[in-house]
Coordinates of C-alpha atoms in Angstrom, one line a residue:
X1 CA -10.8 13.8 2.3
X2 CA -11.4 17.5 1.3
X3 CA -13.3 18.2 -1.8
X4 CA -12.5 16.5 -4.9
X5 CA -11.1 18.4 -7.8
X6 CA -13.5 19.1 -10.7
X7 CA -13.7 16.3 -13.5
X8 CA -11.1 16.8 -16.3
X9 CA -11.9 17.3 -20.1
X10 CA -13.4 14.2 -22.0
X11 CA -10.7 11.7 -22.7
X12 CA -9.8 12.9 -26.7
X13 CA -7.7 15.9 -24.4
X14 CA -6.7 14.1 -21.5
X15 CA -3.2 13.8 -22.5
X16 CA -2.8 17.4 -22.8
X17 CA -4.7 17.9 -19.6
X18 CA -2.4 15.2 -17.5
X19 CA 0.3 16.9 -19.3
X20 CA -0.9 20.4 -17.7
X21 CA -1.6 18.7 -14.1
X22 CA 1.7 17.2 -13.7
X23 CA 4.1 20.2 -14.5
X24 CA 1.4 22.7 -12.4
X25 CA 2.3 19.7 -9.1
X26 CA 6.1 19.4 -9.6
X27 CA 7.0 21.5 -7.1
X28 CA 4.9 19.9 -4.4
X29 CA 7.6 17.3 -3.4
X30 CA 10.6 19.7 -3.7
X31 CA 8.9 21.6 -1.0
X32 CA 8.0 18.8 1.0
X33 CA 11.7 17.3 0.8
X34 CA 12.7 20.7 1.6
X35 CA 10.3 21.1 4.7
X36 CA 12.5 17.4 5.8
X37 CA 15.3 19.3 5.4
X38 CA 14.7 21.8 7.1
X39 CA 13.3 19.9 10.2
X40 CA 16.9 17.6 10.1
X41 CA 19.0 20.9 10.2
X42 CA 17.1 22.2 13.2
X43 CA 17.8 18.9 14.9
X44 CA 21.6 18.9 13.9
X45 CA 21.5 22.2 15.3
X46 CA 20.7 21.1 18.7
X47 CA 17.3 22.3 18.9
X48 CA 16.2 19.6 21.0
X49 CA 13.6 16.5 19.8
X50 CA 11.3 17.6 17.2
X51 CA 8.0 17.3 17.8
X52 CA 7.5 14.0 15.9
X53 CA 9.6 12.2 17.8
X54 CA 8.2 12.8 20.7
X55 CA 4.0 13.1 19.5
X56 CA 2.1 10.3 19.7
X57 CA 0.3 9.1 16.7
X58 CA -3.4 8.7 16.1
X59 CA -4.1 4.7 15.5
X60 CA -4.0 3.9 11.9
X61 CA -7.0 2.4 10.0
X62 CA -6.7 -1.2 9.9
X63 CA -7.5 -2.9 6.0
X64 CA -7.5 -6.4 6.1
X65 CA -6.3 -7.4 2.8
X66 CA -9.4 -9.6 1.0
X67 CA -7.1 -11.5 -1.2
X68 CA -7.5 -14.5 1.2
X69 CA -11.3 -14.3 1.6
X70 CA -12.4 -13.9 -1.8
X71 CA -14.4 -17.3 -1.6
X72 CA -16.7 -14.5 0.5
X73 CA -19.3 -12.6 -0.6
X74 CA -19.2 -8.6 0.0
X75 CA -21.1 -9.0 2.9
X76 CA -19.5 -12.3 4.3
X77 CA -16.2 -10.7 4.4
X78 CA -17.5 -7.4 5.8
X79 CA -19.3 -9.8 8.3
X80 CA -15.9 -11.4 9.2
X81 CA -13.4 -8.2 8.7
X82 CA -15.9 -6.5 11.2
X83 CA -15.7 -9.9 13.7
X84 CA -12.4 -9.8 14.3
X85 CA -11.7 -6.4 14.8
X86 CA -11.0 -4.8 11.7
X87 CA -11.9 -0.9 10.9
X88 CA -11.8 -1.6 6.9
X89 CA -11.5 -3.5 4.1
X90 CA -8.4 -3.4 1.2
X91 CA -10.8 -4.8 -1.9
X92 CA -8.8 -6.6 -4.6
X93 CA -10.0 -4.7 -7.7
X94 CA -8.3 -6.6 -10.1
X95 CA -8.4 -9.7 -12.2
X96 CA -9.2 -12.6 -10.6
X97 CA -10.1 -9.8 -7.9
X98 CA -12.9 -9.6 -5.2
X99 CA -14.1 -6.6 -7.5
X100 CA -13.3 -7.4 -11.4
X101 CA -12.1 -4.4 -13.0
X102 CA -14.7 -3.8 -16.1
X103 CA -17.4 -4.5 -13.9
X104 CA -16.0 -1.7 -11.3
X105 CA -18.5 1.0 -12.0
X106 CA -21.6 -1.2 -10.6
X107 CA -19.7 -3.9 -8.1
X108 CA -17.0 -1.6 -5.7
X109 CA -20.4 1.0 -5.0
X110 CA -22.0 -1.9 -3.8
X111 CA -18.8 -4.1 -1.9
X112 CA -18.2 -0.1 -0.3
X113 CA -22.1 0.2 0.4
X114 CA -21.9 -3.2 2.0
X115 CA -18.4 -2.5 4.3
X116 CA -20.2 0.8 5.2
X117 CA -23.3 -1.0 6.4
X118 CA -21.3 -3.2 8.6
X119 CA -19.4 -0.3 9.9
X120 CA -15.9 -0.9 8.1
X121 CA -14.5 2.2 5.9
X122 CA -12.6 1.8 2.5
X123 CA -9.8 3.8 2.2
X124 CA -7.8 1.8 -0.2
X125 CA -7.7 -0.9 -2.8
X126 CA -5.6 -3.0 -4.3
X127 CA -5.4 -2.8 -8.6
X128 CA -3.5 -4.1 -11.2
X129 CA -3.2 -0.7 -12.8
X130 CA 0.3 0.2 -14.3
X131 CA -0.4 2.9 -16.7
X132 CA -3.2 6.2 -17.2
X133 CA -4.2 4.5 -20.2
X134 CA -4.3 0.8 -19.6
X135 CA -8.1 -0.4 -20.4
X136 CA -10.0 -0.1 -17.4
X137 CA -7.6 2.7 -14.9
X138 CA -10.2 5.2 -15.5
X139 CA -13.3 3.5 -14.6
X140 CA -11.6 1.9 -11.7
X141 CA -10.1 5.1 -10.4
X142 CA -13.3 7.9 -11.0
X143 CA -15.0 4.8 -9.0
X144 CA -13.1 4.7 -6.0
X145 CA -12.6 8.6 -6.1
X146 CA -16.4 9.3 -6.2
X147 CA -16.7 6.8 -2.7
X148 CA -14.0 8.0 -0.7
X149 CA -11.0 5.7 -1.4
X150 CA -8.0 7.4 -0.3
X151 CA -5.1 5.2 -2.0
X152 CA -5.0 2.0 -4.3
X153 CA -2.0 0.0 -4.6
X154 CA -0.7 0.0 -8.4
X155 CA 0.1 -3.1 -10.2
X156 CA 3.9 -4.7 -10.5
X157 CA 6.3 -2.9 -12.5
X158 CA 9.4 -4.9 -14.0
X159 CA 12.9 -4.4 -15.4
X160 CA 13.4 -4.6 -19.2
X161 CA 16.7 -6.0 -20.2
X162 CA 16.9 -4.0 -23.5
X163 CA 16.7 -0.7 -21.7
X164 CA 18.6 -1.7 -18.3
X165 CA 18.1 -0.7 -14.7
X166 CA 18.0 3.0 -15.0
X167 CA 16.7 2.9 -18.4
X168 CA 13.8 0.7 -17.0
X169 CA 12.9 3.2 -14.1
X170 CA 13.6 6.5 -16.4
X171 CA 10.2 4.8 -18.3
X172 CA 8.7 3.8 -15.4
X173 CA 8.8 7.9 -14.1
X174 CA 7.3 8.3 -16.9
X175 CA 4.1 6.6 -16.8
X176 CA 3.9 7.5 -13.2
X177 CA 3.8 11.2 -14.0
X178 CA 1.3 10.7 -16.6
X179 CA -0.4 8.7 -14.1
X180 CA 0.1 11.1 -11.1
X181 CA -2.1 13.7 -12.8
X182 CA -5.0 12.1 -13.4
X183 CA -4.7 11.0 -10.0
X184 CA -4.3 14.8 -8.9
X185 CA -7.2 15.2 -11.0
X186 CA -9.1 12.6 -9.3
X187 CA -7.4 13.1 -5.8
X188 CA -6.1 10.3 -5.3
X189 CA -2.9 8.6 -4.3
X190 CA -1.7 5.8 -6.8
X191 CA 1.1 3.3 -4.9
X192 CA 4.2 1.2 -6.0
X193 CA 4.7 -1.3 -3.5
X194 CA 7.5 -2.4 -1.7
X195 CA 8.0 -6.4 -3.2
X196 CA 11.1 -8.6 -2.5
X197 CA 12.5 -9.8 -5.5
X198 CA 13.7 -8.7 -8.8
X199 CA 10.7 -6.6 -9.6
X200 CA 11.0 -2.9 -9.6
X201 CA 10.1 -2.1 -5.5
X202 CA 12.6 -4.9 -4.7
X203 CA 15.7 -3.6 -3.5
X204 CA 13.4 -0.3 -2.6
X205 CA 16.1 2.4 -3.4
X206 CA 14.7 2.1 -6.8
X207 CA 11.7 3.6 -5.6
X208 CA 13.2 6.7 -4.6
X209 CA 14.8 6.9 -8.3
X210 CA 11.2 7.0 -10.1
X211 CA 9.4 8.8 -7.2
X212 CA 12.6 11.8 -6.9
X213 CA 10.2 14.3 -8.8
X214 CA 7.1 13.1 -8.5
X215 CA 4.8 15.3 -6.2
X216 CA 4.0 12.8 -3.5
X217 CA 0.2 13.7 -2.7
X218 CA -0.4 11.9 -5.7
X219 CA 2.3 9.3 -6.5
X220 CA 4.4 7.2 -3.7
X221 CA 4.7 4.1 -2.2
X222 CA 2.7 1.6 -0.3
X223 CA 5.8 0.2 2.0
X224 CA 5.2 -3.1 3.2
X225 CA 7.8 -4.0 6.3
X226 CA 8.3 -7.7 5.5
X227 CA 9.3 -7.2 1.8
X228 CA 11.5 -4.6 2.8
X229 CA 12.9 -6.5 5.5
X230 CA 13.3 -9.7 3.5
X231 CA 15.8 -8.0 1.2
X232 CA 16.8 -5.3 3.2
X233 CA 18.1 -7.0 6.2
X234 CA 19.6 -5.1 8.7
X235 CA 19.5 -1.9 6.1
X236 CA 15.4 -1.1 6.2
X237 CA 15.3 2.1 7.8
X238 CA 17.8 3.9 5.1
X239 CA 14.9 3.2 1.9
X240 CA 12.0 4.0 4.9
X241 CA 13.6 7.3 5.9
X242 CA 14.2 8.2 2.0
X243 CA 11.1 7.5 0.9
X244 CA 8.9 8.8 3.8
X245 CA 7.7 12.1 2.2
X246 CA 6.1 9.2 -0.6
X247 CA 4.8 6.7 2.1
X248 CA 1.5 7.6 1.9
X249 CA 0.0 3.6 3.1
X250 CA 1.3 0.6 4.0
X251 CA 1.2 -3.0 4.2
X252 CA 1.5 -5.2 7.4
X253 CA 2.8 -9.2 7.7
X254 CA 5.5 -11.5 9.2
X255 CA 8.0 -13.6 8.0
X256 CA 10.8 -16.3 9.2
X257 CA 13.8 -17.8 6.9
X258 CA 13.3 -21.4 6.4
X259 CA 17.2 -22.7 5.6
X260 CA 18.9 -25.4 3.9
X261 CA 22.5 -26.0 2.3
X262 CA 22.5 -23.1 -0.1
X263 CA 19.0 -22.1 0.2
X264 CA 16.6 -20.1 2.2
X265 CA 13.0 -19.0 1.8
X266 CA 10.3 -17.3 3.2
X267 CA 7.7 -18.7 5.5
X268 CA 5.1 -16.6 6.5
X269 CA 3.8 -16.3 9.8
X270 CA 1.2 -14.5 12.2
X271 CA 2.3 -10.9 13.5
X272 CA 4.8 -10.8 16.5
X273 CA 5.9 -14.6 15.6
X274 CA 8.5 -14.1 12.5
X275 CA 11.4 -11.7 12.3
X276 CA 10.3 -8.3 11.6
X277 CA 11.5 -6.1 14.1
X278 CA 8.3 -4.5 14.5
X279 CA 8.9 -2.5 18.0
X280 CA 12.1 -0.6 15.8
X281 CA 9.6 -0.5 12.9
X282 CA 6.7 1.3 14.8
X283 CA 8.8 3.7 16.8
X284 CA 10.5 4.8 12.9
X285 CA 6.6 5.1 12.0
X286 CA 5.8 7.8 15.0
X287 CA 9.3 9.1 14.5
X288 CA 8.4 10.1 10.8
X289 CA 4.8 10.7 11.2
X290 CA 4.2 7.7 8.5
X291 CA -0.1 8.3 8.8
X292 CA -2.1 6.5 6.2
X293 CA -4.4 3.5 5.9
X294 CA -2.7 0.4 6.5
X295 CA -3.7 -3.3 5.2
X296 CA -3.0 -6.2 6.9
X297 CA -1.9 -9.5 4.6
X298 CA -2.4 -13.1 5.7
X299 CA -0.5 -15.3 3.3
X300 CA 0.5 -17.8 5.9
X301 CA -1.4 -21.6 6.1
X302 CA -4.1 -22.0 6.4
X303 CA -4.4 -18.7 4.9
X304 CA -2.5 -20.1 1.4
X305 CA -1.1 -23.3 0.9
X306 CA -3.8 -25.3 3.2
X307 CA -6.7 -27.1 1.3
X308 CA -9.7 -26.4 3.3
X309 CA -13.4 -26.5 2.8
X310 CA -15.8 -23.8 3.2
X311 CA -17.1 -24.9 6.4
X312 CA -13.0 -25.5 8.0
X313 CA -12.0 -21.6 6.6
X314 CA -15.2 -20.3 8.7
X315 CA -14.3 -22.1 11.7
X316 CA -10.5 -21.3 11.6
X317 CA -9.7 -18.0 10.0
X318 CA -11.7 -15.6 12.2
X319 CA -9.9 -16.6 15.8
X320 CA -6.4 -16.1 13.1
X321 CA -7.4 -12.6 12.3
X322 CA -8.1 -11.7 15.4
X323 CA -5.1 -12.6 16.9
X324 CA -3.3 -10.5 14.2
X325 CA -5.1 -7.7 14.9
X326 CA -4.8 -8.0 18.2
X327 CA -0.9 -8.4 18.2
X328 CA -0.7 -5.4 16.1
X329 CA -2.4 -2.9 18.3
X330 CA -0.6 -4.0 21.3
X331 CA 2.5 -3.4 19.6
X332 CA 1.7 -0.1 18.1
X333 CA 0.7 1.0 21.6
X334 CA 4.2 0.1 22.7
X335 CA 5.1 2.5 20.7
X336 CA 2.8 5.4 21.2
X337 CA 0.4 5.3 18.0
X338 CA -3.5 4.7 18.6

């Protein structure tokens, strides 16, 4: 990443400075979804492919997620991440997290020091942060931005029945914008992520609703494929398409529907073995240039759900990850990217 902004006033003025930060950005993603524009009238005039459809795309850097290894140390899962043929770890910094959030300033320079030693990069984390002022979003965030983090995934964000659907996301914008410029302050990217469910992310349109006028270098998404497809269906590539100009990381796992009279629910599976149509996904990635870090989630057995000791997780979840990884880059190839 270029060279960091200079560090805003002490925090008695930081409201005023956010304040100042996010009206100087707001034209940043009016430009950007004019520069879209502008690319899909070329195209509709004939103009032949546009570059991007046609360019390969550089191979992402591959997070693995360390939700599921947190019974590692920092260097145990920068040992195993590195095994299997990872290029980076996605630390939890969070409670209950691989990195605990008021400890931040003296444990993520070490867990980075130690990924770094092993050869692994950290471009993003994963937080619990949903506001600029919440207790510990500072500390957290002028921690990862002085090593090199590139994105952190933001915390969930709900509906409130009192204020309704869009009374729920015209708050939510607002937090984000507050947020948004201390992370242009800090340059960073901060990152709603696509979730199935009722939470806001969900039904993913709502995204584009709070994110509309937000400058998207700073505030976006984190889009994760099997959420989306899970309540998106057949639709996924409408939200995707919208929201690319805000898709600045993303999240990679599988899925199958398990049914029964009146009921379905998710299983989750290793990559290539569920229902995510990952050869369409891929080729919509190159199409739309989607670049970023990108974490990899394993939230199927024995990953969760499978009580196993110590000694039974070393022995089975490295050949697991592996296989992942190794699925994944064979099907990103397919589609021109690495």
């Amino acid at each position: 990443m270029n060279s960091r902004p200079a560090s805003p006033p002490p925090f008695s003025s930081r409201r005023r400075f956010l304040a100042q930060l996010a009206l100087a950005g707001a034209a940043g993603p009016l430009a950007q979804l004019a520069s879209t524009a502008g690319a899909a009238e070329r195209k509709k005039k004939g103009s032949g492919a546009s570059p991007a459809q046609g360019a390969p795309l550089p191979a992402p850097v591959l997070h693995v997620f360390t939700k599921p290894l947190q019974w590692l140390d920092y260097a145990g899962v920068a040992a195993m991440a590195k095994e299997t043929g990872f290029d980076g770890l996605d630390l939890s910094v969070r409670a209950g997290g691989h990195v605990l959030p008021e400890k931040a300033q003296d444990d993520l320079p070490r867990a980075v020091a130690i990924a770094r030693q092993a050869g692994l990069k950290v471009e993003m984390i994963t937080t619990d942060i949903t506001s600029a002022g919440g207790q510990h979003t500072e500390n957290v965030l002028r921690t990862a931005a002085k090593l090199g983090v590139k994105c952190y995934r933001l915390g969930t964000f709900s509906y409130d029945d009192k204020l309704g659907i869009m009374g729920s996301l015209q708050q939510h914008r607002a937090t984000l914008k507050e947020l948004g410029a201390l992370n242009q302050s800090l340059g960073l990217h901060g990152a709603i992520q696509t979730h199935s469910g009722t939470r806001v992310g969900g039904v993913v349109w709502d995204l584009y609703e709070i994110m509309r006028d937000l400058d998207p270098r700073w505030t976006g998404v984190q889009y994760d494929i099997r959420h989306a497809v899970t309540d998106g269906g057949l639709s996924w590539p409408v939200p995707l398409k919208l929201l690319a100009p805000w898709i600045k990381c993303t999240d990679l796992k599988d899925f199958v529907w398990q049914q029964s009279p009146g009921k379905a629910t998710v299983e989750n599976t290793p990559i290539g073995e569920g229902i995510v149509p990952f050869d369409a996904y891929f080729k919509l990635v190159r199409e739309l240039q989607l670049s970023g870090p990108v974490s990899v989630h394993f939230e199927y057995p024995p990953f969760e759900r499978a009580t196993l000791s110590e000694a039974e997780k070393r022995a089975k979840f490295p050949a697991l990850m592996r296989k992942d990884v190794v699925a994944l880059k064979a099907l990103m190839a397919k589609q021109q990217i690495g």
